Amino acid sequence: MVPYTGDRTLDHQVTSVLTSDASSDGNSPASRSLAGSQDPDVRVSDEEFVDQQLFFVTSYSDFDKLAHGPRGHTAKHTLRVYRFLTDGSLVLLHISGEGSKVINPAFSRFHPRLNVVYTCTEDIEENGKIFAYEINADGSLTEIGHVDAGGTSTCYLTIDLEQRHLIAVNYWDSSLVVIPLSKETGEFAGPIQNIYDPRHGKAMLAAAKKHGGVNHSMNDESTIAQRQVDPHSHALVLDPYEGCVAYVPDLGKDLIREFFYDKRDGKIELELNVLPSGMSTGKPDGPRYTCFHPKFNVAYVVNELSSTIAVFSIDKDLLSEISHASKLGLPMDKFKGRSTLKLIQSIKTVPSAFPTTMNTCGRICVHDSGRFVIVSNRGHESITIFRVKQGRHSKGKAMRGTLAQVGFFHTRGETPRHFQFDHSGQFLIVANQDSDTIAVFSFNLTSGEIKYTGNEYHVPSPNFICCCPMVGRYSDDDDDQAYEKVGYTFPALEGGVNSTVPSSVEINPTSKSSLNLRSELELAQNEIAALKKQLSNITAERGAV
């Protein structure tokens, strides 16, 4: 990799349509240059900077404003930007975000096409804020706007497939809000235009921890009882096929909610269905995040409280039916009670003898190769890696997309709240929240095992790592949601669950499999079409220089 100097125009790296990684979570390539570029005529070849990427890291600054209880040190400045080198090391380029102004930023989203990153703040008493920053070529940040998040303890951001709306999730009061975006600049195009309240106006029953409430970092029975008094939305992920169904894990009610999302007007209008986030054993699961497999019609949900991953098959035909009906303006009521998800497996994320009450799951993602699923364990202080089974279900063969454990790997720190791959998929960066460090591991693309590189960096209370690849020139019609590359996740419920659930349970599918050749062919055709468009635009731009 060749280091860059800051006097160059850098845009996003080309990302395949079939990627699946929160922080994830790239539609199209950037057409505008970074604000920090000194000479607009200086362009850098795609080959020279194919490995250039930045990491945007956020930290907690005020523990009293949080539902949970970090044990590290508060940050005076909450935003950091690092450059990633090919040996797995990081170079600190920029520090900003005064802790008293950008308070507790804890989830970030890199725009799928532009060099813009969004981050939201956690505050259980006052509405959160969402900040938008343009990342300059030297790693510095230029704020291009901020908006009210419309609810408390903002915890998740999604950009819709049309890149015209940003959807925010507020954990504490469970509200879901839609905010318009400028497709040209990524700036906020106005305040909140739509809000959905799963509580339907009812007051919150639970108190904040500084007013006698529980610490949401704990996983005992009394804590869980309080966490489940109210609904707590923890994420919102749009289906990657049509972008018309929004999946919302409700930590407070052990449910995955399926909403119809009107992508034309940017509205969350109708709750189509709810389903349990796990095996329905009578013990809390607590869905935290979800992510989609890049090739198979399969979704993975990490259950924070039961330390399990639930694997679901996806009814792509039903998604297509819903999308078609919405385009025709037909009423959506006929889809109520019909789920696009079906549980096919549940598997533990910690050793079977480890007490579930001593762990809560953090992030989950699918590796870009589609061969591995990765999850973090807060308490067990580990990364657990699973191999994705590639075969079909027939006479003893495991169903495609189900999981088999590879191993548990210590994160060399405490409370691995978040982790992120570099864009090559060969390095894993872990945010150890309560030991004030981020650590870098190499990732074996064949075995799925990780090894510590020796690279570790002091960051006070790190809570989120956002990968920002800054190279490549695109058109507005290229790749689908780069945030899929990061993976989506659903929050889980915390509970004293010395689990009696088996470490892995596979559920036989019905005779009509949702994983059919037609869906595979459609995905392949979409990827080929997107790659052709990328090649055409790159050729055209080079010819114009």
Coordinates of C-alpha atoms in Angstrom, one line a residue:
M1 CA 0.0 0.0 0.0
V2 CA 1.2 3.5 -0.8
P3 CA 0.6 6.1 1.9
Y4 CA -1.3 9.2 0.8
T5 CA -0.4 12.8 1.6
G6 CA -3.8 14.7 1.7
D7 CA -3.4 16.6 -1.6
R8 CA -5.4 14.0 -3.5
T9 CA -9.0 13.4 -4.3
L10 CA -10.2 10.2 -2.7
D11 CA -13.5 8.6 -3.0
H12 CA -14.9 5.2 -2.1
Q13 CA -13.4 1.9 -2.8
V14 CA -15.3 -0.3 -5.2
T15 CA -17.4 -2.8 -3.3
S16 CA -19.3 -5.7 -4.7
V17 CA -23.1 -5.8 -4.6
L18 CA -22.9 -9.0 -2.6
T19 CA -21.1 -7.7 0.4
S20 CA -22.4 -8.2 3.8
D21 CA -20.6 -6.2 6.5
A22 CA -23.0 -2.1 10.7
S23 CA -21.0 -0.9 10.6
S24 CA -23.5 -2.7 8.7
D25 CA -24.8 -2.3 7.6
G26 CA -22.4 1.1 -0.5
N27 CA -24.7 1.7 -3.2
S28 CA -22.8 3.9 -5.6
P29 CA -19.5 5.5 -6.2
A30 CA -18.7 9.0 -5.2
S31 CA -18.7 11.7 -7.9
R32 CA -17.4 14.6 -5.8
S33 CA -14.0 15.2 -4.4
L34 CA -13.1 15.6 -0.7
A35 CA -13.2 19.1 0.8
G36 CA -9.6 18.7 1.9
S37 CA -8.2 18.3 -1.6
Q38 CA -5.9 21.2 -2.5
D39 CA -5.8 20.6 -6.3
P40 CA -9.0 19.3 -8.0
D41 CA -7.0 18.3 -11.0
V42 CA -4.7 15.9 -9.1
R43 CA -6.3 12.5 -9.4
V44 CA -4.9 9.2 -8.0
S45 CA -5.2 6.0 -10.0
D46 CA -7.5 3.3 -8.6
E47 CA -4.5 0.8 -8.7
E48 CA -2.3 3.1 -6.6
F49 CA -4.8 3.5 -3.8
V50 CA -6.7 0.3 -3.9
D51 CA -5.9 -0.5 -0.3
Q52 CA -6.3 3.0 1.2
Q53 CA -8.8 3.2 4.0
L54 CA -9.5 5.2 7.1
F55 CA -11.2 4.1 10.4
F56 CA -13.5 6.4 12.3
V57 CA -13.5 5.5 16.0
T58 CA -15.9 6.9 18.6
S59 CA -15.8 7.0 22.4
Y60 CA -18.0 7.6 25.4
S61 CA -17.6 10.9 27.3
D62 CA -20.4 10.9 29.9
F63 CA -21.4 7.6 31.6
D64 CA -24.2 9.1 33.6
K65 CA -26.2 9.7 30.4
L66 CA -26.1 6.0 29.4
A67 CA -28.5 3.2 30.1
H68 CA -25.5 0.9 30.6
G69 CA -22.4 1.3 32.8
P70 CA -18.9 1.4 31.1
R71 CA -15.9 0.8 33.4
G72 CA -13.2 2.4 31.4
H73 CA -12.3 6.1 31.3
T74 CA -14.4 8.9 29.8
A75 CA -13.0 10.6 26.7
K76 CA -12.3 14.4 26.5
H77 CA -12.6 14.1 22.7
T78 CA -14.9 11.5 21.3
L79 CA -13.9 11.3 17.6
R80 CA -10.7 9.8 16.1
V81 CA -9.6 9.0 12.6
Y82 CA -6.9 6.5 11.8
R83 CA -5.2 5.4 8.6
F84 CA -4.9 1.7 8.2
L85 CA -1.6 0.2 6.8
T86 CA -1.2 -3.2 5.1
D87 CA 0.8 -4.6 8.0
G88 CA -2.2 -4.3 10.2
S89 CA -1.0 -1.1 12.0
L90 CA -2.9 2.1 12.5
V91 CA -1.7 5.7 12.2
L92 CA -3.7 8.3 14.2
L93 CA -4.5 11.2 11.9
H94 CA -7.1 13.3 13.7
I95 CA -8.8 13.8 17.1
S96 CA -11.9 16.0 17.5
G97 CA -15.4 16.1 19.0
E98 CA -15.3 17.9 22.3
G99 CA -16.8 15.5 24.8
S100 CA -19.2 18.0 26.2
K101 CA -20.6 18.8 22.8
V102 CA -20.4 15.5 20.8
I103 CA -21.6 13.5 23.8
N104 CA -21.4 9.7 23.7
P105 CA -21.3 9.1 19.9
A106 CA -21.8 5.3 19.8
F107 CA -22.9 4.2 16.3
S108 CA -21.6 5.4 12.9
R109 CA -22.5 4.9 9.3
F110 CA -20.3 5.6 6.3
H111 CA -22.3 6.8 3.3
P112 CA -22.5 4.1 0.6
R113 CA -21.3 6.5 -2.1
L114 CA -19.9 9.7 -0.6
N115 CA -17.0 10.5 1.8
V116 CA -19.4 11.3 4.5
V117 CA -19.8 9.6 7.9
Y118 CA -22.8 10.0 10.2
T119 CA -22.6 9.4 14.0
C120 CA -25.3 9.5 16.6
T121 CA -25.2 10.2 20.4
E122 CA -26.5 8.2 23.4
D123 CA -28.5 10.2 26.0
I124 CA -31.3 8.6 28.0
E125 CA -32.8 11.9 29.2
E126 CA -32.4 14.3 26.2
N127 CA -33.0 13.6 22.5
G128 CA -29.9 12.3 20.7
K129 CA -28.2 14.2 17.9
I130 CA -27.0 12.9 14.6
F131 CA -23.9 14.6 13.2
A132 CA -22.7 14.4 9.6
Y133 CA -19.0 14.9 8.7
E134 CA -17.2 15.0 5.5
I135 CA -13.9 13.2 5.8
N136 CA -11.1 15.2 4.2
A137 CA -8.0 13.7 2.5
D138 CA -5.8 14.3 5.5
G139 CA -8.2 12.5 7.8
S140 CA -9.7 15.7 9.3
L141 CA -13.4 16.1 9.7
T142 CA -15.6 18.9 8.5
E143 CA -19.1 19.0 10.0
I144 CA -21.7 19.5 7.3
G145 CA -24.8 19.4 9.6
H146 CA -26.5 17.9 12.6
V147 CA -30.2 17.1 13.4
D148 CA -32.3 16.1 16.4
A149 CA -32.7 12.3 16.5
G150 CA -36.3 12.5 17.7
G151 CA -35.8 10.2 20.7
T152 CA -33.5 9.2 23.5
S153 CA -30.4 7.0 23.5
T154 CA -29.9 6.9 19.7
C155 CA -28.3 3.6 18.9
Y156 CA -28.5 2.8 15.1
L157 CA -28.4 4.5 11.7
T158 CA -29.5 3.1 8.3
I159 CA -29.4 4.7 4.9
D160 CA -32.1 3.4 2.6
L161 CA -31.4 1.9 -0.8
E162 CA -32.3 5.1 -2.7
Q163 CA -29.9 7.1 -0.5
R164 CA -32.5 9.7 0.1
H165 CA -33.3 9.0 3.7
L166 CA -31.5 8.2 6.9
I167 CA -33.4 6.1 9.4
A168 CA -32.5 6.4 13.1
V169 CA -33.3 4.0 16.0
N170 CA -33.7 5.3 19.6
Y171 CA -33.1 2.6 22.1
W172 CA -34.4 4.1 25.3
D173 CA -37.8 5.3 24.1
S174 CA -37.9 2.8 21.1
S175 CA -38.8 5.3 18.5
L176 CA -37.9 5.0 14.8
V177 CA -37.4 8.2 12.8
V178 CA -36.8 9.0 9.1
I179 CA -34.7 12.0 8.1
P180 CA -34.3 13.2 4.5
L181 CA -30.9 13.3 2.9
S182 CA -29.5 15.2 -0.2
K183 CA -28.5 12.4 -2.6
E184 CA -25.9 14.8 -4.2
T185 CA -24.0 15.9 -1.0
G186 CA -25.2 13.6 1.8
E187 CA -26.2 16.6 3.9
F188 CA -29.5 16.6 5.9
A189 CA -32.2 17.9 3.6
G190 CA -34.5 18.8 6.5
P191 CA -35.7 17.7 10.0
I192 CA -37.5 14.5 10.8
Q193 CA -40.2 13.7 8.3
N194 CA -41.6 10.5 9.8
I195 CA -41.7 9.0 13.3
Y196 CA -43.0 5.6 14.5
D197 CA -43.6 5.0 18.2
P198 CA -43.9 1.3 19.1
R199 CA -45.1 2.4 22.6
H200 CA -48.0 4.2 20.9
G201 CA -47.7 7.2 23.3
K202 CA -47.4 5.2 26.5
A203 CA -45.0 6.6 29.1
M204 CA -41.8 4.8 30.0
L205 CA -42.1 2.6 33.0
A206 CA -38.4 1.9 33.8
A207 CA -36.2 4.6 35.4
A208 CA -32.7 5.7 34.3
K209 CA -29.9 4.1 36.4
K210 CA -29.0 7.4 38.1
H211 CA -32.7 7.6 39.3
G212 CA -32.7 4.2 40.7
G213 CA -32.9 2.2 37.5
V214 CA -30.8 -0.8 36.6
N215 CA -27.4 -1.0 34.8
H216 CA -28.2 -2.4 31.4
S217 CA -24.7 -3.9 31.2
M218 CA -25.7 -6.5 33.7
N219 CA -27.4 -9.8 32.8
D220 CA -29.1 -11.0 36.0
E221 CA -32.8 -11.7 36.5
S222 CA -33.6 -8.4 38.2
T223 CA -31.9 -6.4 35.5
I224 CA -33.6 -8.3 32.7
A225 CA -37.0 -7.8 34.4
Q226 CA -36.5 -4.0 34.2
R227 CA -35.1 -4.1 30.7
Q228 CA -38.2 -5.9 29.5
V229 CA -40.8 -3.6 31.1
D230 CA -40.6 -1.4 28.1
P231 CA -40.0 -2.0 24.4
H232 CA -36.4 -1.2 23.3
S233 CA -35.7 -1.0 19.6
H234 CA -32.0 -1.6 19.0
A235 CA -31.5 -1.6 15.2
L236 CA -33.4 -1.3 11.9
V237 CA -32.2 -3.2 8.9
L238 CA -33.8 -3.0 5.5
D239 CA -34.1 -6.2 3.4
P240 CA -31.2 -6.1 0.9
Y241 CA -33.4 -7.4 -2.0
E242 CA -36.2 -4.9 -2.3
G243 CA -35.6 -2.4 0.5
C244 CA -39.3 -2.5 1.5
V245 CA -39.3 -4.4 4.7
A246 CA -37.6 -3.1 7.8
Y247 CA -36.5 -5.6 10.5
V248 CA -36.4 -4.1 14.0
P249 CA -35.1 -6.2 16.9
D250 CA -37.0 -5.3 20.1
L251 CA -34.7 -6.0 23.0
G252 CA -37.4 -5.2 25.5
K253 CA -39.9 -7.6 24.1
D254 CA -37.8 -10.5 22.7
L255 CA -39.2 -9.9 19.2
I256 CA -38.2 -9.1 15.7
R257 CA -40.7 -6.7 14.2
E258 CA -41.2 -6.5 10.5
F259 CA -42.4 -3.2 9.1
F260 CA -43.4 -2.1 5.7
Y261 CA -41.1 0.8 4.7
D262 CA -42.4 3.2 2.0
K263 CA -39.1 3.9 0.3
R264 CA -40.6 6.4 -2.1
D265 CA -41.9 8.7 0.6
G266 CA -39.5 7.6 3.4
K267 CA -42.1 6.4 5.9
I268 CA -42.4 3.5 8.3
E269 CA -46.1 2.9 8.0
L270 CA -47.3 -0.5 9.1
E271 CA -46.1 -3.3 11.3
L272 CA -46.6 -6.4 9.2
N273 CA -45.6 -9.1 11.7
V274 CA -43.7 -9.9 14.9
L275 CA -41.9 -13.1 15.7
P276 CA -39.7 -14.5 18.5
S277 CA -35.9 -13.8 18.1
G278 CA -35.0 -17.3 19.2
M279 CA -36.2 -20.7 20.3
S280 CA -39.0 -19.4 22.6
T281 CA -37.7 -21.4 25.6
G282 CA -39.4 -19.1 28.1
K283 CA -36.1 -17.4 28.9
P284 CA -35.0 -14.0 27.5
D285 CA -33.1 -13.9 24.2
G286 CA -32.7 -10.1 23.6
P287 CA -32.1 -9.6 19.9
R288 CA -29.3 -7.0 19.3
Y289 CA -28.3 -7.0 15.7
T290 CA -28.8 -8.9 12.4
C291 CA -27.0 -9.4 9.2
F292 CA -27.7 -11.0 5.8
H293 CA -25.7 -13.6 4.0
P294 CA -24.2 -12.1 0.8
K295 CA -25.3 -15.1 -1.3
F296 CA -27.8 -17.3 0.5
N297 CA -31.3 -16.2 1.5
V298 CA -30.4 -16.4 5.1
A299 CA -30.3 -13.9 8.0
Y300 CA -28.4 -14.1 11.3
V301 CA -29.7 -12.5 14.6
V302 CA -27.4 -12.2 17.6
N303 CA -29.3 -12.6 20.9
E304 CA -27.5 -10.5 23.5
L305 CA -29.0 -12.0 26.7
S306 CA -29.0 -15.7 25.8
S307 CA -25.6 -15.6 24.0
T308 CA -27.1 -17.3 20.9
I309 CA -27.2 -16.7 17.2
A310 CA -30.6 -17.4 15.6
V311 CA -30.4 -18.4 11.9
F312 CA -33.4 -17.6 9.7
S313 CA -34.3 -18.5 6.1
I314 CA -35.7 -15.6 4.1
D315 CA -38.9 -15.8 2.0
K316 CA -37.6 -13.7 -0.9
D317 CA -40.8 -14.4 -2.9
L318 CA -42.9 -12.7 -0.3
L319 CA -40.5 -9.8 -0.2
S320 CA -41.0 -9.4 -4.0
E321 CA -44.8 -9.7 -3.6
I322 CA -44.8 -6.9 -1.0
S323 CA -42.6 -4.7 -3.2
H324 CA -44.7 -5.3 -6.3
A325 CA -47.9 -4.4 -4.4
S326 CA -46.4 -1.2 -3.0
K327 CA -45.4 -0.1 -6.5
L328 CA -49.0 -0.6 -7.7
G329 CA -50.3 1.4 -4.7
L330 CA -52.2 -1.6 -3.3
P331 CA -53.1 -1.8 0.4
M332 CA -50.5 -3.5 2.6
D333 CA -53.0 -4.9 5.1
K334 CA -53.1 -8.2 3.3
F335 CA -49.5 -8.9 4.3
K336 CA -50.2 -8.5 8.0
G337 CA -49.4 -11.7 9.9
R338 CA -47.2 -13.1 7.1
S339 CA -43.5 -13.3 8.1
T340 CA -40.6 -13.2 5.7
L341 CA -38.4 -15.1 8.2
K342 CA -38.3 -18.7 9.4
L343 CA -36.1 -20.0 12.2
I344 CA -33.8 -22.8 11.1
Q345 CA -31.1 -23.0 13.7
S346 CA -30.0 -21.6 17.1
I347 CA -26.4 -21.9 18.3
K348 CA -24.5 -20.7 21.4
T349 CA -21.8 -18.0 21.1
V350 CA -19.9 -19.1 24.3
P351 CA -18.8 -22.5 25.6
S352 CA -21.7 -24.6 26.9
A353 CA -20.4 -24.6 30.5
F354 CA -19.8 -20.9 30.7
P355 CA -22.5 -19.0 32.7
T356 CA -24.8 -17.1 30.5
T357 CA -25.4 -14.5 33.3
M358 CA -21.7 -13.5 32.9
N359 CA -21.9 -12.6 29.2
T360 CA -23.8 -10.3 26.8
C361 CA -23.2 -10.5 23.1
G362 CA -22.1 -7.4 21.1
R363 CA -21.7 -7.2 17.4
I364 CA -22.3 -9.8 14.6
C365 CA -21.3 -9.8 11.0
V366 CA -20.8 -12.0 8.0
H367 CA -17.4 -12.1 6.4
D368 CA -17.3 -10.7 2.9
S369 CA -16.4 -14.2 1.6
G370 CA -19.7 -15.5 2.9
R371 CA -17.8 -18.4 4.6
F372 CA -17.8 -17.1 8.2
V373 CA -20.0 -15.4 10.8
I374 CA -18.3 -13.5 13.6
V375 CA -19.7 -12.4 17.0
S376 CA -18.2 -10.6 20.0
N377 CA -18.8 -11.7 23.6
R378 CA -18.8 -9.1 26.4
G379 CA -17.9 -10.9 29.6
H380 CA -16.3 -14.0 28.0
E381 CA -14.1 -11.3 26.4
S382 CA -13.9 -13.2 23.1
I383 CA -14.6 -13.3 19.4
T384 CA -16.4 -16.4 18.4
I385 CA -16.1 -17.5 14.7
F386 CA -18.5 -19.8 12.9
R387 CA -18.1 -21.5 9.5
V388 CA -21.1 -21.1 7.2
K389 CA -22.2 -24.5 5.8
Q390 CA -22.4 -24.4 2.0
G391 CA -24.4 -27.6 1.3
R392 CA -28.2 -28.1 0.9
H393 CA -30.4 -29.9 3.3
S394 CA -30.7 -33.5 2.2
K395 CA -30.2 -36.8 3.9
G396 CA -28.0 -35.8 6.7
K397 CA -26.3 -32.8 5.0
A398 CA -26.5 -29.5 6.9
M399 CA -28.8 -26.9 5.5
R400 CA -27.1 -24.2 3.5
G401 CA -26.3 -21.1 5.6
T402 CA -26.4 -22.8 9.0
L403 CA -23.4 -22.5 11.3
A404 CA -20.7 -24.7 12.7
Q405 CA -18.3 -23.4 15.4
V406 CA -14.7 -22.7 14.5
G407 CA -13.4 -21.5 17.9
F408 CA -13.3 -18.8 20.6
F409 CA -10.5 -16.2 20.5
H410 CA -9.6 -13.8 23.4
T411 CA -9.8 -10.1 22.4
R412 CA -6.8 -9.1 24.7
G413 CA -9.1 -6.7 26.5
E414 CA -12.4 -6.3 28.3
T415 CA -15.9 -5.8 26.8
P416 CA -15.4 -6.1 23.1
R417 CA -18.4 -3.9 22.2
H418 CA -17.6 -3.6 18.5
F419 CA -15.2 -4.9 15.9
Q420 CA -14.6 -4.2 12.2
F421 CA -12.8 -5.8 9.3
D422 CA -10.6 -3.9 7.0
H423 CA -11.9 -4.0 3.4
S424 CA -9.5 -6.8 2.4
G425 CA -11.1 -9.0 5.1
Q426 CA -7.7 -10.0 6.3
F427 CA -7.6 -7.9 9.5
L428 CA -10.0 -7.5 12.4
I429 CA -9.9 -4.5 14.6
V430 CA -11.6 -4.9 18.0
A431 CA -12.9 -2.1 20.4
N432 CA -12.3 -3.3 24.0
Q433 CA -14.5 -0.7 25.7
D434 CA -13.7 -1.3 29.3
S435 CA -9.9 -1.7 28.9
D436 CA -9.6 1.5 26.8
T437 CA -7.9 -0.2 23.9
I438 CA -8.4 -1.2 20.3
A439 CA -6.5 -4.3 19.2
V440 CA -5.7 -5.6 15.7
F441 CA -5.9 -9.3 14.7
S442 CA -5.0 -11.1 11.4
F443 CA -7.8 -13.2 9.9
N444 CA -7.1 -16.5 8.2
L445 CA -9.3 -16.6 5.1
T446 CA -9.1 -20.4 4.9
S447 CA -9.6 -21.5 8.5
G448 CA -11.4 -18.5 9.9
E449 CA -8.9 -18.3 12.8
I450 CA -7.6 -15.0 14.1
K451 CA -4.2 -14.1 15.6
Y452 CA -3.1 -11.1 17.5
T453 CA -0.7 -8.9 15.5
G454 CA 0.8 -7.1 18.5
N455 CA -0.8 -3.8 17.4
E456 CA -2.8 -2.2 20.2
Y457 CA -3.8 1.4 20.7
H458 CA -5.0 3.4 23.7
V459 CA -8.5 4.9 23.2
P460 CA -10.7 5.9 26.1
S461 CA -13.9 3.8 26.2
P462 CA -14.0 2.9 22.5
N463 CA -17.5 1.8 21.4
F464 CA -17.6 1.8 17.6
I465 CA -15.2 1.3 14.6
C466 CA -16.3 2.4 11.2
C467 CA -14.4 1.4 8.1
C468 CA -14.2 4.3 5.6
P469 CA -12.5 3.1 2.3
M470 CA -11.6 6.3 0.4
V471 CA -10.7 5.2 -3.1
G472 CA -12.5 4.4 -6.3
R473 CA -14.7 6.5 -8.6
Y474 CA -18.3 5.5 -9.2
S475 CA -21.5 6.5 -10.8
D476 CA -24.8 6.9 -9.0
D477 CA -26.0 3.5 -10.2
D478 CA -23.3 1.2 -8.9
D479 CA -23.2 -1.1 -5.9
D480 CA -26.0 -1.8 -3.5
Q481 CA -25.6 -0.8 0.2
A482 CA -22.0 -0.9 1.2
Y483 CA -23.2 -0.9 4.8
E484 CA -24.2 -4.6 4.2
K485 CA -20.4 -5.1 4.2
V486 CA -20.4 -4.2 7.8
G487 CA -23.3 -6.4 8.8
Y488 CA -26.5 -5.7 10.6
T489 CA -27.2 -6.5 14.1
F490 CA -30.0 -6.8 16.6
P491 CA -29.8 -6.1 20.3
A492 CA -30.5 -8.9 22.7
L493 CA -32.1 -9.1 26.1
E494 CA -30.0 -9.5 29.2
G495 CA -30.9 -12.2 31.6
G496 CA -29.6 -14.7 34.1
V497 CA -29.8 -17.6 31.8
N498 CA -27.8 -20.6 32.8
S499 CA -29.0 -21.9 29.5
T500 CA -30.7 -25.2 29.1
V501 CA -30.9 -24.5 25.4
P502 CA -28.6 -26.9 23.4
S503 CA -25.4 -25.3 22.1
S504 CA -26.7 -25.8 18.6
V505 CA -30.2 -26.7 17.3
E506 CA -31.0 -27.1 13.6
I507 CA -34.6 -27.1 12.5
N508 CA -35.7 -29.1 9.5
P509 CA -37.2 -26.9 6.7
T510 CA -40.5 -27.6 5.1
S511 CA -40.5 -29.3 1.7
K512 CA -40.6 -26.0 -0.1
S513 CA -37.1 -24.5 0.3
S514 CA -36.7 -20.8 0.0
L515 CA -33.1 -21.3 -1.2
N516 CA -33.8 -22.0 -4.8
L517 CA -31.8 -21.7 -8.0
R518 CA -33.8 -18.8 -9.3
S519 CA -32.9 -16.6 -6.3
E520 CA -29.2 -17.5 -6.7
L521 CA -29.4 -16.6 -10.4
E522 CA -31.0 -13.3 -9.7
L523 CA -28.3 -12.3 -7.2
A524 CA -25.6 -13.3 -9.6
Q525 CA -27.2 -11.4 -12.4
N526 CA -27.5 -8.3 -10.2
E527 CA -23.8 -8.5 -9.3
I528 CA -22.7 -8.9 -12.9
A529 CA -24.9 -5.9 -14.0
A530 CA -23.4 -3.7 -11.3
L531 CA -19.9 -4.6 -12.2
K532 CA -20.5 -3.9 -15.8
K533 CA -21.8 -0.4 -14.9
Q534 CA -18.7 0.2 -12.7
L535 CA -16.4 -0.8 -15.5
S536 CA -18.3 1.4 -18.0
N537 CA -18.1 4.5 -15.7
I538 CA -14.5 4.0 -14.9
T539 CA -13.6 3.7 -18.6
A540 CA -15.7 6.9 -19.4
E541 CA -14.0 8.9 -16.6
R542 CA -10.5 7.9 -17.6
G543 CA -11.3 8.8 -21.2
A544 CA -12.4 12.3 -20.1
V545 CA -9.2 13.1 -18.1

